CSV table of N, CA, C and O and ligand atoms in Angstrom, one decimal:
chain,number,residue,atom,x,y,z
Z,141,UNK,N,-111.1,-48.3,44.9
Z,141,UNK,CA,-111.0,-47.4,43.8
Z,141,UNK,C,-109.6,-47.5,43.2
Z,141,UNK,O,-108.6,-47.5,43.9
Z,142,UNK,N,-109.6,-47.5,41.8
Z,142,UNK,CA,-108.3,-47.6,41.2
Z,142,UNK,C,-108.4,-46.9,39.8
Z,142,UNK,O,-109.4,-46.8,39.2
Z,143,UNK,N,-107.2,-46.4,39.4
Z,143,UNK,CA,-107.1,-45.8,38.0
Z,143,UNK,C,-106.1,-46.6,37.3
Z,143,UNK,O,-104.9,-46.7,37.7
Z,144,UNK,N,-106.5,-47.3,36.2
Z,144,UNK,CA,-105.6,-48.1,35.5
Z,144,UNK,C,-105.5,-47.7,34.0
Z,144,UNK,O,-106.5,-47.2,33.5
Z,145,UNK,N,-104.3,-47.8,33.5
Z,145,UNK,CA,-104.1,-47.5,32.1
Z,145,UNK,C,-103.5,-48.7,31.4
Z,145,UNK,O,-102.6,-49.4,31.8
Z,146,UNK,N,-104.2,-49.0,30.3
Z,146,UNK,CA,-103.7,-50.1,29.4
Z,146,UNK,C,-102.5,-49.6,28.6
Z,146,UNK,O,-102.7,-48.8,27.7
Z,147,UNK,N,-101.4,-49.9,29.0
Z,147,UNK,CA,-100.1,-49.4,28.5
Z,147,UNK,C,-100.0,-49.6,27.0
Z,147,UNK,O,-99.5,-48.7,26.2
Z,148,UNK,N,-100.6,-50.7,26.5
Z,148,UNK,CA,-100.4,-50.9,25.1
Z,148,UNK,C,-101.5,-50.3,24.2
Z,148,UNK,O,-101.4,-50.3,23.0
Z,149,UNK,N,-102.5,-49.7,24.8
Z,149,UNK,CA,-103.4,-48.8,24.1
Z,149,UNK,C,-103.0,-47.4,24.1
Z,149,UNK,O,-103.3,-46.6,23.2
Z,150,UNK,N,-102.2,-47.0,25.1
Z,150,UNK,CA,-101.8,-45.6,25.3
Z,150,UNK,C,-100.8,-45.1,24.2
Z,150,UNK,O,-99.9,-45.9,23.8
Z,151,UNK,N,-101.0,-43.9,23.7
Z,151,UNK,CA,-100.1,-43.4,22.7
Z,151,UNK,C,-99.3,-42.2,23.2
Z,151,UNK,O,-98.7,-41.4,22.4
Z,152,UNK,N,-99.4,-41.9,24.5
Z,152,UNK,CA,-98.6,-40.9,25.1
Z,152,UNK,C,-99.0,-39.5,24.7
Z,152,UNK,O,-98.2,-38.5,24.8
Z,153,UNK,N,-100.3,-39.3,24.3
Z,153,UNK,CA,-100.7,-37.9,23.8
Z,153,UNK,C,-100.8,-36.9,24.9
Z,153,UNK,O,-100.9,-35.7,24.7
Z,154,UNK,N,-100.9,-37.3,26.2
Z,154,UNK,CA,-100.9,-36.5,27.4
Z,154,UNK,C,-102.2,-35.7,27.5
Z,154,UNK,O,-102.3,-34.8,28.4
Z,155,UNK,N,-103.3,-36.1,26.8
Z,155,UNK,CA,-104.6,-35.4,27.0
Z,155,UNK,C,-105.1,-35.7,28.4
Z,155,UNK,O,-105.7,-34.8,29.0
Z,156,UNK,N,-104.8,-36.8,28.9
Z,156,UNK,CA,-105.3,-37.2,30.3
Z,156,UNK,C,-104.5,-36.3,31.3
Z,156,UNK,O,-105.1,-35.9,32.3
Z,157,UNK,N,-103.3,-36.0,31.1
Z,157,UNK,CA,-102.5,-35.2,32.0
Z,157,UNK,C,-103.1,-33.8,32.1
Z,157,UNK,O,-103.2,-33.3,33.2
Z,158,UNK,N,-103.5,-33.3,31.0
Z,158,UNK,CA,-104.1,-31.9,30.9
Z,158,UNK,C,-105.6,-32.0,31.5
Z,158,UNK,O,-106.0,-31.0,32.2
Z,159,UNK,N,-106.3,-33.0,31.2
Z,159,UNK,CA,-107.7,-33.1,31.5
Z,159,UNK,C,-108.0,-33.3,33.0
Z,159,UNK,O,-109.0,-32.8,33.5
Z,160,UNK,N,-107.1,-34.0,33.7
Z,160,UNK,CA,-107.4,-34.3,35.1
Z,160,UNK,C,-107.2,-33.1,36.0
Z,160,UNK,O,-106.1,-32.6,36.2
Z,161,UNK,N,-108.3,-32.7,36.7
Z,161,UNK,CA,-108.2,-31.5,37.6
Z,161,UNK,C,-107.4,-31.8,38.8
Z,161,UNK,O,-107.0,-30.9,39.6
Z,162,UNK,N,-107.2,-33.1,39.1
Z,162,UNK,CA,-106.5,-33.5,40.3
Z,162,UNK,C,-105.0,-33.9,40.1
Z,162,UNK,O,-104.3,-34.3,41.0
Z,163,UNK,N,-104.6,-33.7,38.8
Z,163,UNK,CA,-103.2,-33.9,38.5
Z,163,UNK,C,-102.7,-35.3,38.8
Z,163,UNK,O,-101.6,-35.5,39.3
Z,164,UNK,N,-103.6,-36.3,38.5
Z,164,UNK,CA,-103.3,-37.7,38.8
Z,164,UNK,C,-102.2,-38.2,37.8
Z,164,UNK,O,-101.4,-39.0,38.2
Z,165,UNK,N,-102.2,-37.8,36.5
Z,165,UNK,CA,-101.4,-38.4,35.5
Z,165,UNK,C,-100.1,-37.7,35.2
Z,165,UNK,O,-100.0,-36.5,35.3
Z,166,UNK,N,-99.1,-38.5,34.8
Z,166,UNK,CA,-97.9,-37.9,34.2
Z,166,UNK,C,-97.4,-38.9,33.1
Z,166,UNK,O,-97.7,-40.1,33.2
Z,167,UNK,N,-96.7,-38.3,32.2
Z,167,UNK,CA,-96.0,-39.2,31.2
Z,167,UNK,C,-94.7,-39.7,31.8
Z,167,UNK,O,-93.9,-38.9,32.2
Z,168,UNK,N,-94.6,-41.0,31.9
Z,168,UNK,CA,-93.5,-41.6,32.6
Z,168,UNK,C,-92.3,-41.9,31.6
Z,168,UNK,O,-92.3,-41.5,30.5
Z,169,UNK,N,-91.5,-42.8,32.1
Z,169,UNK,CA,-90.3,-43.2,31.3
Z,169,UNK,C,-90.5,-44.5,30.6
Z,169,UNK,O,-89.7,-44.9,29.7
Z,170,UNK,N,-91.6,-45.2,30.9
Z,170,UNK,CA,-91.8,-46.5,30.3
Z,170,UNK,C,-92.3,-46.4,28.9
Z,170,UNK,O,-93.1,-45.5,28.6
Z,171,UNK,N,-91.7,-47.2,28.0
Z,171,UNK,CA,-92.1,-47.1,26.6
Z,171,UNK,C,-92.8,-48.4,26.2
Z,171,UNK,O,-92.4,-49.5,26.6
Z,172,UNK,N,-94.0,-48.3,25.6
Z,172,UNK,CA,-94.8,-49.5,25.3
Z,172,UNK,C,-94.4,-50.2,24.0
Z,172,UNK,O,-93.4,-49.8,23.3
Z,173,UNK,N,-95.1,-51.2,23.6
Z,173,UNK,CA,-94.8,-52.1,22.4
Z,173,UNK,C,-94.8,-51.3,21.2
Z,173,UNK,O,-94.1,-51.6,20.2
Z,174,UNK,N,-95.5,-50.1,21.1
Z,174,UNK,CA,-95.6,-49.3,19.9
Z,174,UNK,C,-94.6,-48.2,19.9
Z,174,UNK,O,-94.5,-47.4,19.0
Z,175,UNK,N,-93.8,-48.1,21.0
Z,175,UNK,CA,-92.7,-47.1,21.0
Z,175,UNK,C,-93.1,-45.8,21.6
Z,175,UNK,O,-92.4,-44.8,21.5
Z,176,UNK,N,-94.3,-45.8,22.3
Z,176,UNK,CA,-94.8,-44.5,22.9
Z,176,UNK,C,-94.4,-44.5,24.4
Z,176,UNK,O,-94.6,-45.5,25.1
Z,177,UNK,N,-94.0,-43.4,24.9
Z,177,UNK,CA,-93.9,-43.2,26.4
Z,177,UNK,C,-95.3,-43.0,26.9
Z,177,UNK,O,-96.1,-42.2,26.5
Z,178,UNK,N,-95.6,-43.9,27.9
Z,178,UNK,CA,-97.0,-44.0,28.3
Z,178,UNK,C,-97.3,-43.2,29.6
Z,178,UNK,O,-96.4,-42.9,30.4
Z,179,UNK,N,-98.6,-42.9,29.7
Z,179,UNK,CA,-99.1,-42.2,30.9
Z,179,UNK,C,-99.1,-43.1,32.1
Z,179,UNK,O,-99.3,-44.3,32.0
Z,180,UNK,N,-98.9,-42.5,33.3
Z,180,UNK,CA,-98.9,-43.3,34.5
Z,180,UNK,C,-99.8,-42.5,35.5
Z,180,UNK,O,-99.8,-41.3,35.6
Z,181,UNK,N,-100.6,-43.3,36.2
Z,181,UNK,CA,-101.5,-42.7,37.3
Z,181,UNK,C,-100.7,-42.5,38.5
Z,181,UNK,O,-100.8,-43.3,39.5
Z,182,UNK,N,-99.8,-41.6,38.5
Z,182,UNK,CA,-98.8,-41.4,39.6
Z,182,UNK,C,-99.4,-41.0,40.9
Z,182,UNK,O,-98.8,-41.2,42.0
Z,183,UNK,N,-100.5,-40.3,40.8
Z,183,UNK,CA,-101.2,-39.8,42.1
Z,183,UNK,C,-102.6,-40.3,42.1
Z,183,UNK,O,-103.6,-39.6,42.3
Z,184,UNK,N,-102.8,-41.6,41.9
Z,184,UNK,CA,-104.2,-42.2,41.9
Z,184,UNK,C,-104.9,-42.0,43.2
Z,184,UNK,O,-106.2,-41.9,43.2
Z,185,UNK,N,-104.2,-41.8,44.2
Z,185,UNK,CA,-104.9,-41.6,45.5
Z,185,UNK,C,-105.6,-40.3,45.6
Z,185,UNK,O,-106.5,-40.0,46.5
Z,186,UNK,N,-105.3,-39.3,44.7
Z,186,UNK,CA,-105.9,-38.0,44.6
Z,186,UNK,C,-107.2,-38.0,43.8
Z,186,UNK,O,-107.9,-37.0,43.7
Z,187,UNK,N,-107.5,-39.2,43.1
Z,187,UNK,CA,-108.6,-39.2,42.2
Z,187,UNK,C,-109.9,-39.1,42.9
Z,187,UNK,O,-110.1,-39.6,44.0
Z,188,UNK,N,-110.8,-38.3,42.3
Z,188,UNK,CA,-112.2,-38.1,42.9
Z,188,UNK,C,-113.3,-38.8,42.0
Z,188,UNK,O,-114.4,-38.5,42.2
Z,189,UNK,N,-112.8,-39.6,41.1
Z,189,UNK,CA,-113.8,-40.4,40.3
Z,189,UNK,C,-114.7,-39.6,39.5
Z,189,UNK,O,-115.9,-40.0,39.3
Z,190,UNK,N,-114.2,-38.5,38.9
Z,190,UNK,CA,-115.1,-37.6,38.1
Z,190,UNK,C,-115.4,-38.3,36.7
Z,190,UNK,O,-116.3,-37.9,36.1
Z,191,UNK,N,-114.5,-39.1,36.3
Z,191,UNK,CA,-114.7,-39.8,35.0
Z,191,UNK,C,-114.2,-39.1,33.8
Z,191,UNK,O,-114.3,-39.6,32.6
Z,192,UNK,N,-113.7,-37.9,34.0
Z,192,UNK,CA,-113.3,-37.0,32.8
Z,192,UNK,C,-112.2,-37.7,32.0
Z,192,UNK,O,-112.2,-37.7,30.8
Z,193,UNK,N,-111.2,-38.4,32.7
Z,193,UNK,CA,-110.1,-39.0,31.9
Z,193,UNK,C,-110.6,-40.1,31.0
Z,193,UNK,O,-110.1,-40.2,29.9
Z,194,UNK,N,-111.5,-40.9,31.5
Z,194,UNK,CA,-112.0,-42.0,30.7
Z,194,UNK,C,-112.7,-41.5,29.4
Z,194,UNK,O,-112.5,-42.0,28.3
Z,195,UNK,N,-113.4,-40.4,29.5
Z,195,UNK,CA,-114.1,-39.8,28.4
Z,195,UNK,C,-113.1,-39.0,27.5
Z,195,UNK,O,-113.3,-38.9,26.3
Z,196,UNK,N,-112.0,-38.6,28.0
Z,196,UNK,CA,-111.0,-37.8,27.3
Z,196,UNK,C,-110.1,-38.6,26.4
Z,196,UNK,O,-109.7,-38.3,25.3
Z,197,UNK,N,-109.7,-39.8,27.0
Z,197,UNK,CA,-108.7,-40.6,26.3
Z,197,UNK,C,-109.2,-41.1,24.9
Z,197,UNK,O,-110.2,-41.8,24.9
Z,198,UNK,N,-108.6,-40.7,23.8
Z,198,UNK,CA,-109.1,-41.1,22.5
Z,198,UNK,C,-108.9,-42.6,22.3
Z,198,UNK,O,-109.6,-43.1,21.3
Z,199,UNK,N,-108.1,-43.2,23.0
Z,199,UNK,CA,-107.9,-44.7,22.8
Z,199,UNK,C,-108.5,-45.6,23.8
Z,199,UNK,O,-108.2,-46.8,23.9
Z,200,UNK,N,-109.3,-45.0,24.7
Z,200,UNK,CA,-110.1,-45.8,25.7
Z,200,UNK,C,-109.1,-46.6,26.5
Z,200,UNK,O,-109.4,-47.8,26.9
Z,201,UNK,N,-108.0,-46.0,26.9
Z,201,UNK,CA,-106.9,-46.7,27.6
Z,201,UNK,C,-107.1,-46.7,29.1
Z,201,UNK,O,-106.4,-47.4,29.8
Z,202,UNK,N,-108.0,-45.8,29.6
Z,202,UNK,CA,-108.1,-45.5,31.0
Z,202,UNK,C,-109.3,-46.1,31.6
Z,202,UNK,O,-110.4,-46.0,31.0
Z,203,UNK,N,-109.2,-46.7,32.7
Z,203,UNK,CA,-110.4,-47.2,33.5
Z,203,UNK,C,-110.3,-46.8,34.9
Z,203,UNK,O,-109.3,-47.0,35.6
Z,204,UNK,N,-111.4,-46.2,35.4
Z,204,UNK,CA,-111.5,-45.8,36.8
Z,204,UNK,C,-112.6,-46.7,37.4
Z,204,UNK,O,-113.7,-46.8,37.0
Z,205,UNK,N,-112.2,-47.4,38.5
Z,205,UNK,CA,-113.1,-48.3,39.1
Z,205,UNK,C,-113.1,-48.0,40.6
Z,205,UNK,O,-112.2,-47.6,41.2
S,582,LIG,S1,-105.2,-39.7,27.0
S,582,LIG,FE1,-105.0,-41.9,26.7
S,582,LIG,S2,-103.6,-42.2,25.0
S,582,LIG,FE2,-103.3,-40.1,25.8
S,582,LIG,S3,-101.6,-40.3,27.3
S,582,LIG,FE3,-103.6,-40.5,28.4
S,582,LIG,S4,-103.9,-42.7,28.5
S,582,LIG,FE4,-102.4,-42.3,26.9
S,583,LIG,S1,-111.6,-39.8,37.3
S,583,LIG,FE1,-111.2,-37.6,37.3
S,583,LIG,S2,-109.9,-37.2,39.2
S,583,LIG,FE2,-109.8,-39.4,38.7
S,583,LIG,S3,-108.0,-39.6,37.4
S,583,LIG,FE3,-109.8,-39.3,36.0
S,583,LIG,S4,-109.9,-37.2,35.6
S,583,LIG,FE4,-108.6,-37.4,37.4
């Protein structure tokens, strides 16, 4: 099981940070090609595969497998 974020699709809106009930995501220090600070699955081990983040991300940047 893994939670991956396509850094170059992410716009740093933080909707995933708010949406995840397990507090998996945080906005990190890395800046992508578009100049956005991107989300990081900092606590991917806490993921329960609910799928909410994939549905929430407006840019389809998150994949849970
Ligand atoms: S919801 Fe999507 S675009 Fe917004 S911070 Fe999370 S991964 Fe990035
Ligand atoms: S699938 Fe659910 S628990 Fe896992 S990171 Fe996404 S919102 Fe959080």
